[in-house]
Short mmCIF file of C-alpha atoms and ligand atoms in Angstrom, two decimals:
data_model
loop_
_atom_site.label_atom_id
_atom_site.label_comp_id
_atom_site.label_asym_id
_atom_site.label_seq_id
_atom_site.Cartn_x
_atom_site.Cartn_y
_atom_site.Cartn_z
CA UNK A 27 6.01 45.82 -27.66
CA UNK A 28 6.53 42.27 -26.28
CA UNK A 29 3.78 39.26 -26.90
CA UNK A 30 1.21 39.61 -23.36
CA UNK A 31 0.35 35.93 -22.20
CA UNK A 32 -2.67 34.39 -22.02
CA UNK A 33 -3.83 31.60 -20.17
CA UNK A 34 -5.21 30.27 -23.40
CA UNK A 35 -2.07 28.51 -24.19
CA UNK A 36 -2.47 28.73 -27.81
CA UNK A 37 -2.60 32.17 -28.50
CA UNK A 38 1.10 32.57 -26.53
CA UNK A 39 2.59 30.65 -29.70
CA UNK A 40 5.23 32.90 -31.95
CA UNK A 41 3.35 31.44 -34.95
CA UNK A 42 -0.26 32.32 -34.12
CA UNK A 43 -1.98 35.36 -35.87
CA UNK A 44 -3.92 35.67 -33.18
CA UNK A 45 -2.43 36.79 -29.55
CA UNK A 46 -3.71 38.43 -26.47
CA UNK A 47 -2.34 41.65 -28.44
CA UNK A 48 -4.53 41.00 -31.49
CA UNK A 49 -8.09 40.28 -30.63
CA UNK A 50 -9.59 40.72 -33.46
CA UNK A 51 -13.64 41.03 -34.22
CA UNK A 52 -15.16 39.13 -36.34
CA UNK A 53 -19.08 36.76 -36.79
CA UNK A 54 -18.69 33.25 -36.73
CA UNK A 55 -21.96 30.56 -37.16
CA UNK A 56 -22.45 28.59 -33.76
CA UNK A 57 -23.31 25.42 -33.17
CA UNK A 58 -26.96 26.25 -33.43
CA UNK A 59 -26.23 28.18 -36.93
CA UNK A 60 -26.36 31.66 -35.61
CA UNK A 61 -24.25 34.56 -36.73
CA UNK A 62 -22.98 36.10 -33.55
CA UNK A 63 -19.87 38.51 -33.67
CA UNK A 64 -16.67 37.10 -31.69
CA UNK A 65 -13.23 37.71 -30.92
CA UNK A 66 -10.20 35.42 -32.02
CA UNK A 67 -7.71 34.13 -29.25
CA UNK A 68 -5.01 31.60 -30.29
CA UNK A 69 -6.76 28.67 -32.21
CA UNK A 70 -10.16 29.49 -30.03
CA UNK A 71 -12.87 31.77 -31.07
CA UNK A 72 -14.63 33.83 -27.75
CA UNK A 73 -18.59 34.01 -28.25
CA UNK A 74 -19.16 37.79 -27.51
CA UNK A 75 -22.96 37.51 -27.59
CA UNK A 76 -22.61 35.07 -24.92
CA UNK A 77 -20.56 36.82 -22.74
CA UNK A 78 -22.79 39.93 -22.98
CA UNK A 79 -25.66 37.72 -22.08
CA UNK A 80 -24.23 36.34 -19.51
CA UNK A 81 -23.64 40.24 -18.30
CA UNK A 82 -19.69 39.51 -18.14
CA UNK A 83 -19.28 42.12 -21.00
CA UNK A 84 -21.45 45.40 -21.68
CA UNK A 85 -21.42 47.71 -24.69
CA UNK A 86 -24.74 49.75 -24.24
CA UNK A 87 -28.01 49.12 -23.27
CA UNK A 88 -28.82 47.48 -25.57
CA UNK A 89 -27.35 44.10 -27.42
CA UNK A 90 -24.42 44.53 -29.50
CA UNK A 91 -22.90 41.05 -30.58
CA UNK A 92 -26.40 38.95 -30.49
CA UNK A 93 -26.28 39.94 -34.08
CA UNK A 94 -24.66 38.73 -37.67
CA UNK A 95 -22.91 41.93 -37.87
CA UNK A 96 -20.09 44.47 -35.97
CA UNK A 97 -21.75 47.23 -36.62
CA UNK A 98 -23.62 48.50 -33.99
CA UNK A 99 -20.37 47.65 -31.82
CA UNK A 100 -18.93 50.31 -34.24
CA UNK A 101 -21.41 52.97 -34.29
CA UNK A 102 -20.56 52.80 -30.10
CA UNK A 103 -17.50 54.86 -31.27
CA UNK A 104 -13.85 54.74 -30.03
CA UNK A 105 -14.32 55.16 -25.90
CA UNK A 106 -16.71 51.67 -26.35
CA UNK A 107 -14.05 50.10 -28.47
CA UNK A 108 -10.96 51.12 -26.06
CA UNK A 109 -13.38 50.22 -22.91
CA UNK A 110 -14.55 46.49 -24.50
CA UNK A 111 -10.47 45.87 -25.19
CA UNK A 112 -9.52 46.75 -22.07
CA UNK A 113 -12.10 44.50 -20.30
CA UNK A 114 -11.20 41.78 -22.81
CA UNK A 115 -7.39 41.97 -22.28
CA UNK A 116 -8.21 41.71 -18.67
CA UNK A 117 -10.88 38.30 -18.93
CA UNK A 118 -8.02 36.42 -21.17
CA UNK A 119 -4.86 37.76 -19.61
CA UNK A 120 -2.45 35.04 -17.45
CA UNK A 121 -3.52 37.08 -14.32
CA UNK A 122 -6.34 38.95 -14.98
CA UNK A 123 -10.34 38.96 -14.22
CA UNK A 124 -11.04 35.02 -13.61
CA UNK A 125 -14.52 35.11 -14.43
CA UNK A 126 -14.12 33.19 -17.77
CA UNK A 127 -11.00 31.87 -16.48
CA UNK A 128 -12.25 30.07 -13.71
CA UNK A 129 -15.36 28.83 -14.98
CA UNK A 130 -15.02 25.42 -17.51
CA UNK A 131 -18.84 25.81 -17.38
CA UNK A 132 -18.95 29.41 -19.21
CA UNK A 133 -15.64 28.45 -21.07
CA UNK A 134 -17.93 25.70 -23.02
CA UNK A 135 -20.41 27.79 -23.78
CA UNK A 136 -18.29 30.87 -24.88
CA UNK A 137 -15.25 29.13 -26.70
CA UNK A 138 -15.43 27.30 -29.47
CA UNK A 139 -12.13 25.86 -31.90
CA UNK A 140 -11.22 28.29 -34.56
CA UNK A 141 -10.29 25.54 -36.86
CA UNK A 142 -12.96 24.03 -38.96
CA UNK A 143 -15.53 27.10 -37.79
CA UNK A 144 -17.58 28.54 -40.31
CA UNK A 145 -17.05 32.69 -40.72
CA UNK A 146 -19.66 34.87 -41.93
CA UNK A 147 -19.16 38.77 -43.47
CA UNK A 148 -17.75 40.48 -40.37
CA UNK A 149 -20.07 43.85 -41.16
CA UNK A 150 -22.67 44.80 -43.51
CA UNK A 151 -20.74 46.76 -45.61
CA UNK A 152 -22.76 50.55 -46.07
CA UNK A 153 -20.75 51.56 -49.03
CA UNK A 154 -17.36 50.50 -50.88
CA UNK A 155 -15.07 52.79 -51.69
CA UNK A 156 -11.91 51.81 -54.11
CA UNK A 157 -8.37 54.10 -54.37
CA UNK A 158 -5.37 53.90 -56.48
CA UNK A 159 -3.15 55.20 -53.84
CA UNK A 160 0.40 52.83 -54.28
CA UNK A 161 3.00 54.86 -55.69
CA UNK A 162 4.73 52.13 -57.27
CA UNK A 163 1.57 50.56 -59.10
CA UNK A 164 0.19 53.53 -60.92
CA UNK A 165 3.51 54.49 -61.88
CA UNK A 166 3.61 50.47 -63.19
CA UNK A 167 -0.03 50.72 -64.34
CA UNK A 168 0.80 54.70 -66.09
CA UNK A 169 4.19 53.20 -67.47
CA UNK A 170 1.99 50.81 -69.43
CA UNK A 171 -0.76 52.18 -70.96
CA UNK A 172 0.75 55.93 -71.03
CA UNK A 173 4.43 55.80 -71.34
CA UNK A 174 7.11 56.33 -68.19
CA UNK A 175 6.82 60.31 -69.12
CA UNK A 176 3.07 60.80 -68.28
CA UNK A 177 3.26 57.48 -65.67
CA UNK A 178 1.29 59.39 -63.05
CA UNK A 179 -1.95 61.89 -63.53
CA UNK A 180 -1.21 65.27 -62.95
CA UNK A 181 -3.56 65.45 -59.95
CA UNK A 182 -1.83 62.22 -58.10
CA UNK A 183 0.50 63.48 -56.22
CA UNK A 184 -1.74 65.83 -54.79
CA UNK A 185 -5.23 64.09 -54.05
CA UNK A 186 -5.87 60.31 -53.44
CA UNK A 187 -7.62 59.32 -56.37
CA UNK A 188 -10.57 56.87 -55.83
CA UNK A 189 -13.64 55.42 -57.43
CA UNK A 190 -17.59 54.31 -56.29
CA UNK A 191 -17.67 50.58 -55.96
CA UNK A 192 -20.25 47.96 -55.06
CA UNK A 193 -20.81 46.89 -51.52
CA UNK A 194 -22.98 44.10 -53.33
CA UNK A 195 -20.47 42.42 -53.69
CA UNK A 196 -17.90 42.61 -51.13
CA UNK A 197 -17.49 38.84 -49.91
CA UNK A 198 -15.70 37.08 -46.78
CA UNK A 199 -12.60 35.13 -47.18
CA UNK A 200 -13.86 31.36 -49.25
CA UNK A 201 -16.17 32.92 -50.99
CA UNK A 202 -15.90 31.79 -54.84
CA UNK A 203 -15.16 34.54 -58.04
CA UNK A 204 -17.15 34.03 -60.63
CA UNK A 205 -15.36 34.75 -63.92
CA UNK A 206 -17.29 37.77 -65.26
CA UNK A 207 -18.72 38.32 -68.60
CA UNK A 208 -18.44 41.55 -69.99
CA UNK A 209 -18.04 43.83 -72.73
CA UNK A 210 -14.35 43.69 -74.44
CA UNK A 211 -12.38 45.28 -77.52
CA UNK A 212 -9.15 44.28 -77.85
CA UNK A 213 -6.59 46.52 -80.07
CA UNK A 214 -7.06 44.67 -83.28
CA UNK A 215 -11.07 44.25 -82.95
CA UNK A 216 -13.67 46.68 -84.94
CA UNK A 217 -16.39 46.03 -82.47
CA UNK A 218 -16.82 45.51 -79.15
CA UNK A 219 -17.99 42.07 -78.28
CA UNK A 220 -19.85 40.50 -74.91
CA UNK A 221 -18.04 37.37 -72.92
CA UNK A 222 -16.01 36.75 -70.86
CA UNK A 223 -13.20 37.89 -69.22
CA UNK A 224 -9.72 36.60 -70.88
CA UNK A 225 -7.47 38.88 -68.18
CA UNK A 226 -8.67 38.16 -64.96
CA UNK A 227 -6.25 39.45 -62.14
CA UNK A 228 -6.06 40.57 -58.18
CA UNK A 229 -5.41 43.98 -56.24
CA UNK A 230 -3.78 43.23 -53.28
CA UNK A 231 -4.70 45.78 -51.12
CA UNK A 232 -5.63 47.07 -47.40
CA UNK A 233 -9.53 47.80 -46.57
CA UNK A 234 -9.85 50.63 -43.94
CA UNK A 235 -13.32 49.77 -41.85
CA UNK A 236 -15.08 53.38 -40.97
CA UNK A 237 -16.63 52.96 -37.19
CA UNK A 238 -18.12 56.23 -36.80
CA UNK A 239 -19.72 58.58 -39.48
CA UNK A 240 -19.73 62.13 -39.96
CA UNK A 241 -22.59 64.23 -40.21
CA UNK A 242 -23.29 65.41 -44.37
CA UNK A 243 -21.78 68.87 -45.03
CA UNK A 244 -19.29 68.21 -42.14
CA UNK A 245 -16.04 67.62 -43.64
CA UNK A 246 -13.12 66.07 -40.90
CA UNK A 247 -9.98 66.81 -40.31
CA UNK A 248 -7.01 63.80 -41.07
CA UNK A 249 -6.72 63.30 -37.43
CA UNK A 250 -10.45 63.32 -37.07
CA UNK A 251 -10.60 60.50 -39.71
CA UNK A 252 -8.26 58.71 -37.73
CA UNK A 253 -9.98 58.08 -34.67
CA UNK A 254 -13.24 57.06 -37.10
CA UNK A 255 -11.28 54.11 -38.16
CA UNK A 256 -12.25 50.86 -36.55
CA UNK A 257 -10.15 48.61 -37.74
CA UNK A 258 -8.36 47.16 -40.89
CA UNK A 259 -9.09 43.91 -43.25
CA UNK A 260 -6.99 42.16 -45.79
CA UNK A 261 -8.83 43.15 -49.16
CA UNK A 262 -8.53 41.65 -52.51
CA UNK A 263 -10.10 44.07 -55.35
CA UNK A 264 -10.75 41.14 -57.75
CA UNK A 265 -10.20 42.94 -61.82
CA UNK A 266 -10.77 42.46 -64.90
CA UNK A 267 -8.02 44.26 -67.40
CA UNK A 268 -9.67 43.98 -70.41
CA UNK A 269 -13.06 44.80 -69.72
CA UNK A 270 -11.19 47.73 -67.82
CA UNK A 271 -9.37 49.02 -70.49
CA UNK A 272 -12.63 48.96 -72.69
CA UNK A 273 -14.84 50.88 -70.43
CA UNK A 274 -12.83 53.10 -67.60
CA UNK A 275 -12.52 56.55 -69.58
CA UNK A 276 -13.97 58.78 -68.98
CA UNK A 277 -15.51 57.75 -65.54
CA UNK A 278 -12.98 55.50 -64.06
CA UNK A 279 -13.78 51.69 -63.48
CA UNK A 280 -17.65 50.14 -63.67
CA UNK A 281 -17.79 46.32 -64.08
CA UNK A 282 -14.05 45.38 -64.13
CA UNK A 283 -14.44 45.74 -60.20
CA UNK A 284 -17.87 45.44 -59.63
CA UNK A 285 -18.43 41.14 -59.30
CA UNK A 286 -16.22 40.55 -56.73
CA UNK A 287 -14.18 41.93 -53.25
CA UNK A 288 -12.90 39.59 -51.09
CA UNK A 289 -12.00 40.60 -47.34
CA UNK A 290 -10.73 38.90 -45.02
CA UNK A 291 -12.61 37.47 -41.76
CA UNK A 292 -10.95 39.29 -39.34
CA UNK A 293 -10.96 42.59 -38.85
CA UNK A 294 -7.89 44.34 -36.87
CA UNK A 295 -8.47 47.06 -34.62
CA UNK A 296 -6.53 50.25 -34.50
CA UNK A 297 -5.74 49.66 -31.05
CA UNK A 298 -3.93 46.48 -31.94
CA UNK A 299 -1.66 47.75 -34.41
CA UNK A 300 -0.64 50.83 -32.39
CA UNK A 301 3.08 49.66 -32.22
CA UNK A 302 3.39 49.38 -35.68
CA UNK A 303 2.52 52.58 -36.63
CA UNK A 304 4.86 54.35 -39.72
CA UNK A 305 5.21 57.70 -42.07
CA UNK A 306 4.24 57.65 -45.60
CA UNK A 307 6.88 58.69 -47.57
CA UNK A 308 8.27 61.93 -48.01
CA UNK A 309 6.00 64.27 -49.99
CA UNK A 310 7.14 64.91 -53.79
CA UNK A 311 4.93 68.21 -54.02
CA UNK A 312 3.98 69.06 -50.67
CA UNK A 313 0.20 68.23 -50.05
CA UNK A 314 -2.11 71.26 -49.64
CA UNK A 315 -3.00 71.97 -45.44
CA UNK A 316 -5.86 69.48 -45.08
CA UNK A 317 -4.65 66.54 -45.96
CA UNK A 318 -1.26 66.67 -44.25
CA UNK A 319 -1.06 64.41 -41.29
CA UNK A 320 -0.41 65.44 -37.75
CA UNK A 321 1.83 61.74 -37.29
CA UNK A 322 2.30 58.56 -38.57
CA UNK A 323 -0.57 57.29 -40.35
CA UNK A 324 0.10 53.80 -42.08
CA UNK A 325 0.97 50.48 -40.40
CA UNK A 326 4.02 48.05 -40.73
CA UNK A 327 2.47 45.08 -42.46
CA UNK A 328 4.20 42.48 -44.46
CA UNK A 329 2.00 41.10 -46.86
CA UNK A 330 2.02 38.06 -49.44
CA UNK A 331 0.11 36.35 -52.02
CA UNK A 332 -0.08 33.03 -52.87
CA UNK A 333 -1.54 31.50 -55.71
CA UNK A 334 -2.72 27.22 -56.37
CA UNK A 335 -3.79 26.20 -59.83
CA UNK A 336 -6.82 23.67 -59.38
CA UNK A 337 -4.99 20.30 -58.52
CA UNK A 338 -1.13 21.87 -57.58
CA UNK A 339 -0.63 20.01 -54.10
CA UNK A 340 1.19 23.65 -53.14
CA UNK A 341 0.78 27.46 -53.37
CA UNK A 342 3.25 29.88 -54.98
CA UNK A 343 4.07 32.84 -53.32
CA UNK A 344 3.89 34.83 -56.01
CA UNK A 345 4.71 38.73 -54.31
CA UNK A 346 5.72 40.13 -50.93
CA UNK A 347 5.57 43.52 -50.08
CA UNK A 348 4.40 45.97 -46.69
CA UNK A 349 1.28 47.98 -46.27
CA UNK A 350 4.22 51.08 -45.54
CA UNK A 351 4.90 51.35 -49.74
CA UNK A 352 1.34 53.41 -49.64
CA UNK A 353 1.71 56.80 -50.53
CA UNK A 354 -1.40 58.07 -48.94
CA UNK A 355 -2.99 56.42 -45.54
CA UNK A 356 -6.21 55.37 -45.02
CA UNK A 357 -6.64 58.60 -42.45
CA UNK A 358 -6.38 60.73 -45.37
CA UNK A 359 -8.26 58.89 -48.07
CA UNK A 360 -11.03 59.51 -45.34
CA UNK A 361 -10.50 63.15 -45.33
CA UNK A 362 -9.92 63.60 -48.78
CA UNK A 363 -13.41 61.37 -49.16
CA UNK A 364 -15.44 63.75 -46.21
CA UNK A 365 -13.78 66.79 -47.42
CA UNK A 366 -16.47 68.35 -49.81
CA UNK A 367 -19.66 67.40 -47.58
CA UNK A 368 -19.59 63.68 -48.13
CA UNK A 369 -21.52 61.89 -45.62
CA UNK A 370 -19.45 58.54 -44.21
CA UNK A 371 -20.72 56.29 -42.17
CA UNK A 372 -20.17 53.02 -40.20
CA UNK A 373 -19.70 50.28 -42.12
CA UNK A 374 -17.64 52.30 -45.14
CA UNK A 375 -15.05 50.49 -46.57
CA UNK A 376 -11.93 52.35 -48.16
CA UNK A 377 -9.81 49.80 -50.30
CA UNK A 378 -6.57 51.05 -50.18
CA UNK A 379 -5.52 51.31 -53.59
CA UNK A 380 -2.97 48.26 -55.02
CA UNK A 381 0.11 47.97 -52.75
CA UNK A 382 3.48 47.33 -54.80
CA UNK A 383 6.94 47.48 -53.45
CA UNK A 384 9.47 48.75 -55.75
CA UNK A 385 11.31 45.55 -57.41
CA UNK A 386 8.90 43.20 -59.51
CA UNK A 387 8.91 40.65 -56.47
CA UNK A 388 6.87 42.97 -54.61
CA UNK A 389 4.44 43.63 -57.53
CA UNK A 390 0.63 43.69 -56.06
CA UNK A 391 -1.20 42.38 -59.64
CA UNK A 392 -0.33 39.94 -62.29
CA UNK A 393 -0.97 43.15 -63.92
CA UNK A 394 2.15 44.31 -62.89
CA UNK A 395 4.06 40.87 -62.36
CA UNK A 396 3.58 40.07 -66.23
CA UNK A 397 4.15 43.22 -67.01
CA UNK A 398 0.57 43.30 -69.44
CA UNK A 399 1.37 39.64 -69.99
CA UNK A 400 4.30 40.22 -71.60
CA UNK A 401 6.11 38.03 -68.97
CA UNK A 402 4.36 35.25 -68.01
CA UNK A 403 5.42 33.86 -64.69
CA UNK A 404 5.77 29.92 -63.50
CA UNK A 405 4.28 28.61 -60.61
CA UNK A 406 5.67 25.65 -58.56
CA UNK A 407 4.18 23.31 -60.07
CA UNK A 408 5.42 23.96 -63.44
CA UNK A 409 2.24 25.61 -64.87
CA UNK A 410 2.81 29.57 -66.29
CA UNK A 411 0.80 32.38 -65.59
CA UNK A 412 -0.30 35.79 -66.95
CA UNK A 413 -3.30 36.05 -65.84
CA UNK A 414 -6.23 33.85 -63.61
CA UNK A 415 -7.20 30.46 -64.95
CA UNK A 416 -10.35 28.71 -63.99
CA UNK A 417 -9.79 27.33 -60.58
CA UNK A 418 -6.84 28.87 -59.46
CA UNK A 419 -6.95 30.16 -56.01
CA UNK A 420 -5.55 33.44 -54.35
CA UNK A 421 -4.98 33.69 -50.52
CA UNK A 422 -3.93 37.22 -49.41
CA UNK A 423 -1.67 36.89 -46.08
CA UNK A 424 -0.54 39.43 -43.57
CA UNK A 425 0.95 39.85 -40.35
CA UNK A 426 2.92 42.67 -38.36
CA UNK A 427 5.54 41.20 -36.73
CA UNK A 428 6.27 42.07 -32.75
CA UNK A 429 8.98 40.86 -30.93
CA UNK A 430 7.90 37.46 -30.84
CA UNK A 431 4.49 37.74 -31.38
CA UNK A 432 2.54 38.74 -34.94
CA UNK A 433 -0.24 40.59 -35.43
CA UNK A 434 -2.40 38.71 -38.21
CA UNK A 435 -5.60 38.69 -40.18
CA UNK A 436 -6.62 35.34 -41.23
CA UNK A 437 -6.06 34.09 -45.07
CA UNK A 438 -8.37 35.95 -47.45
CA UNK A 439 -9.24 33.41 -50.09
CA UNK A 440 -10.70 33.22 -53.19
CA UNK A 441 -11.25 30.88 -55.83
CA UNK A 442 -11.59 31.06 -59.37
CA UNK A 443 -15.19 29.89 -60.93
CA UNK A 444 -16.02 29.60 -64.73
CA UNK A 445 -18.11 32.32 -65.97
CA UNK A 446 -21.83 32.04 -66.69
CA UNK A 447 -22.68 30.69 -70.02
CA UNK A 448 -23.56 33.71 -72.72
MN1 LIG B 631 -8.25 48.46 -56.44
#
């Protein structure tokens, strides 16, 4: 797949995240301070409410973008997303539709820089759903706290293990973390104790946005769950270790995820990363019938993180790795997640699960990267590293890369706050 031109000259760049092929949704404040949803093009951003007002777009009867949120676009289910990308290829192509094209008038109105513009949540997120799906990081994790024998749970290579989070607290890219206080009892310590958090770490990790629901008692099939699948985000599932370790057995994590998720503003459709579709890896024990997928399932995505202590003129990057390392995809989390009765429905999130590469370089947590913090790292400027210090901040990058174009998702940033008194 080659880069299509635009006649927005910016978006034609090798180095923009945001091409004609991308157009990605997402709700940006306007000039007047209202939340209306958008598309990115280049360095512009392309008011959708506007357009639909102006009756150059049409989603349903009703108003879809007028609104601080995608999700009624989503609810309008894949023929309205194909249909809306298809007229919006056309309105921004070189030599397409020159309705917005050839009128500076509506141009004003509808376009406004992407630098400098303030993004909002891009949906309202119904319910947040967290998995441990990366082969390589619970076999890190399981080599830690269980020994490289018993590494991975004897039900892992046969269901994608997740957990209930909070949609409370899922955040937009530049949102700040608050450290979080919570209960802690280290090896050496009698009693538990309440403050806070002394091993403070990220979760790099993919967010799978659910468009369409299904009905409760109606499970899907893995293809099915597929074509529910709106788009994807860059997610950061924000952790604290030792309140973790404290409190996860025997129900799995409860605070230690439950003050913070970043995303990031941008959410990528489906239909955008098409070309970079890819297997998960060959099965270890086969998988039982209905969760085996019918073709590839997970996306080519390099990813990075980068990390600036409060002050450091530059960010570290302190892992690279690909969305591909998953073991499971996002199609089959979803129909692993419908498959008992579970009701899903627009606006679900599905955090991928961690996503480590196999060499320490391509760890996804400082978790993993200081091995427990037994390995400290150094950033660039000098400073070392186990875990997250009080105004350090993480960006989360990632980008599939075309043939000289790139498919990104914006930064998803976060910075490091000190925690609330106790
Ligand atoms: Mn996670």
């Amino acid at each position: 797949m080659a880069l299509m031109k635009s006649w927005v000259e910016s978006a034609n760049s090798a180095d923009t995240e945001f091409p004609l092929n991308n157009l990605p949704y997402g709700v940006f404040m306007t000039a007047d301070d209202e939340a209306h949803c958008c598309v990115a093009i280049g360095d512009m951003i392309l008011d959708l409410a506007v357009l639909e007002d102006d009756g150059v777009i049409s989603v349903t009867d009703e108003p879809v973008f007028d609104l601080p949120f995608l999700n009624e676009f989503m609810d309008a289910g894949k023929p309205a997303w194909d249909a809306l990308r298809a007229r919006l290829m056309d309105l921004l192509s070189e030599g397409g539709d020159d309705t917005l094209r050839g009128d500076a008038e509506l141009q004003s109105i509808a376009m406004a820089p992407r630098v400098g513009a303030e993004m909002a949540m891009p949906f309202v997120v119904a319910e947040y759903t967290d998995f441990y799906a990366g082969r390589h990081h619970a076999t890190n994790v399981g080599t830690m706290f269980r020994g490289a024998e018993n590494a991975l749970p004897p039900n892992w290579l046969h269901i994608p293990i997740g957990y209930n989070g909070r949609a409370s607290t899922v955040v937009v890219s530049g949102t700040d973390i608050i450290r979080p206080n919570g209960q802690l009892k280290g090896p050496g310590d009698e009693v538990p104790r309440f403050g806070p958090c002394a091993r403070l770490d990220i979760e790099l990790e993919m967010g799978a946005v659910v468009g369409t629901g299904n009905a409760m008692g109606q499970p899907v099939s893995v293809a099915e769950a597929d074509d529910m699948i709106f788009g994807y985000v860059l997610l950061n599932d924000w952790s604290a270790r030792d309140i973790q370790a404290w409190e996860y057995q025997p129900l799995g994590p409860f605070q230690a995820k439950a003050f913070g998720t970043s995303i990031s503003p941008w959410v990528v459709t489906k239909a955008a990363l098409e070309p970079f579709r890819t297997s998960t890896p060959a099965r270890e024990e086969p998988l039982l019938p209905h969760l085996q997928e019918p073709g590839p399932m997970l996306y080519d995505i390099d990813l990075a993180v980068t990390m600036r202590p409060e002050g450091a003129k530059t960010e570290t990057v302190i892992t690279r790795t690909n969305y591909n390392q998953m073991y499971y995809s996002s199609a089959q989390q979803l129909c692993h997640h419908a498959s008992s009765g579970c009701a899903m429905n627009s606006g679900d999130l599905l955090g991928s699960g961690t996503i480590s590469g196999p060499e320490k370089h391509e760890r996804g947590s400082l978790l993993e990267i200081s091995w427990g913090g037994k390995e400290p790292f150094t950033l660039d400027s000098g400073e070392t590293r186990s875990f997250l210090e009080d105004g350090d901040t993480m960006t989360l990058k990632g980008a599939a890369k075309g043939e000289g174009y790139q498919i990104g998702f914006g930064d998803c940033v976060g910075k490091i706050l000190p925690a609330v008194k106790v």
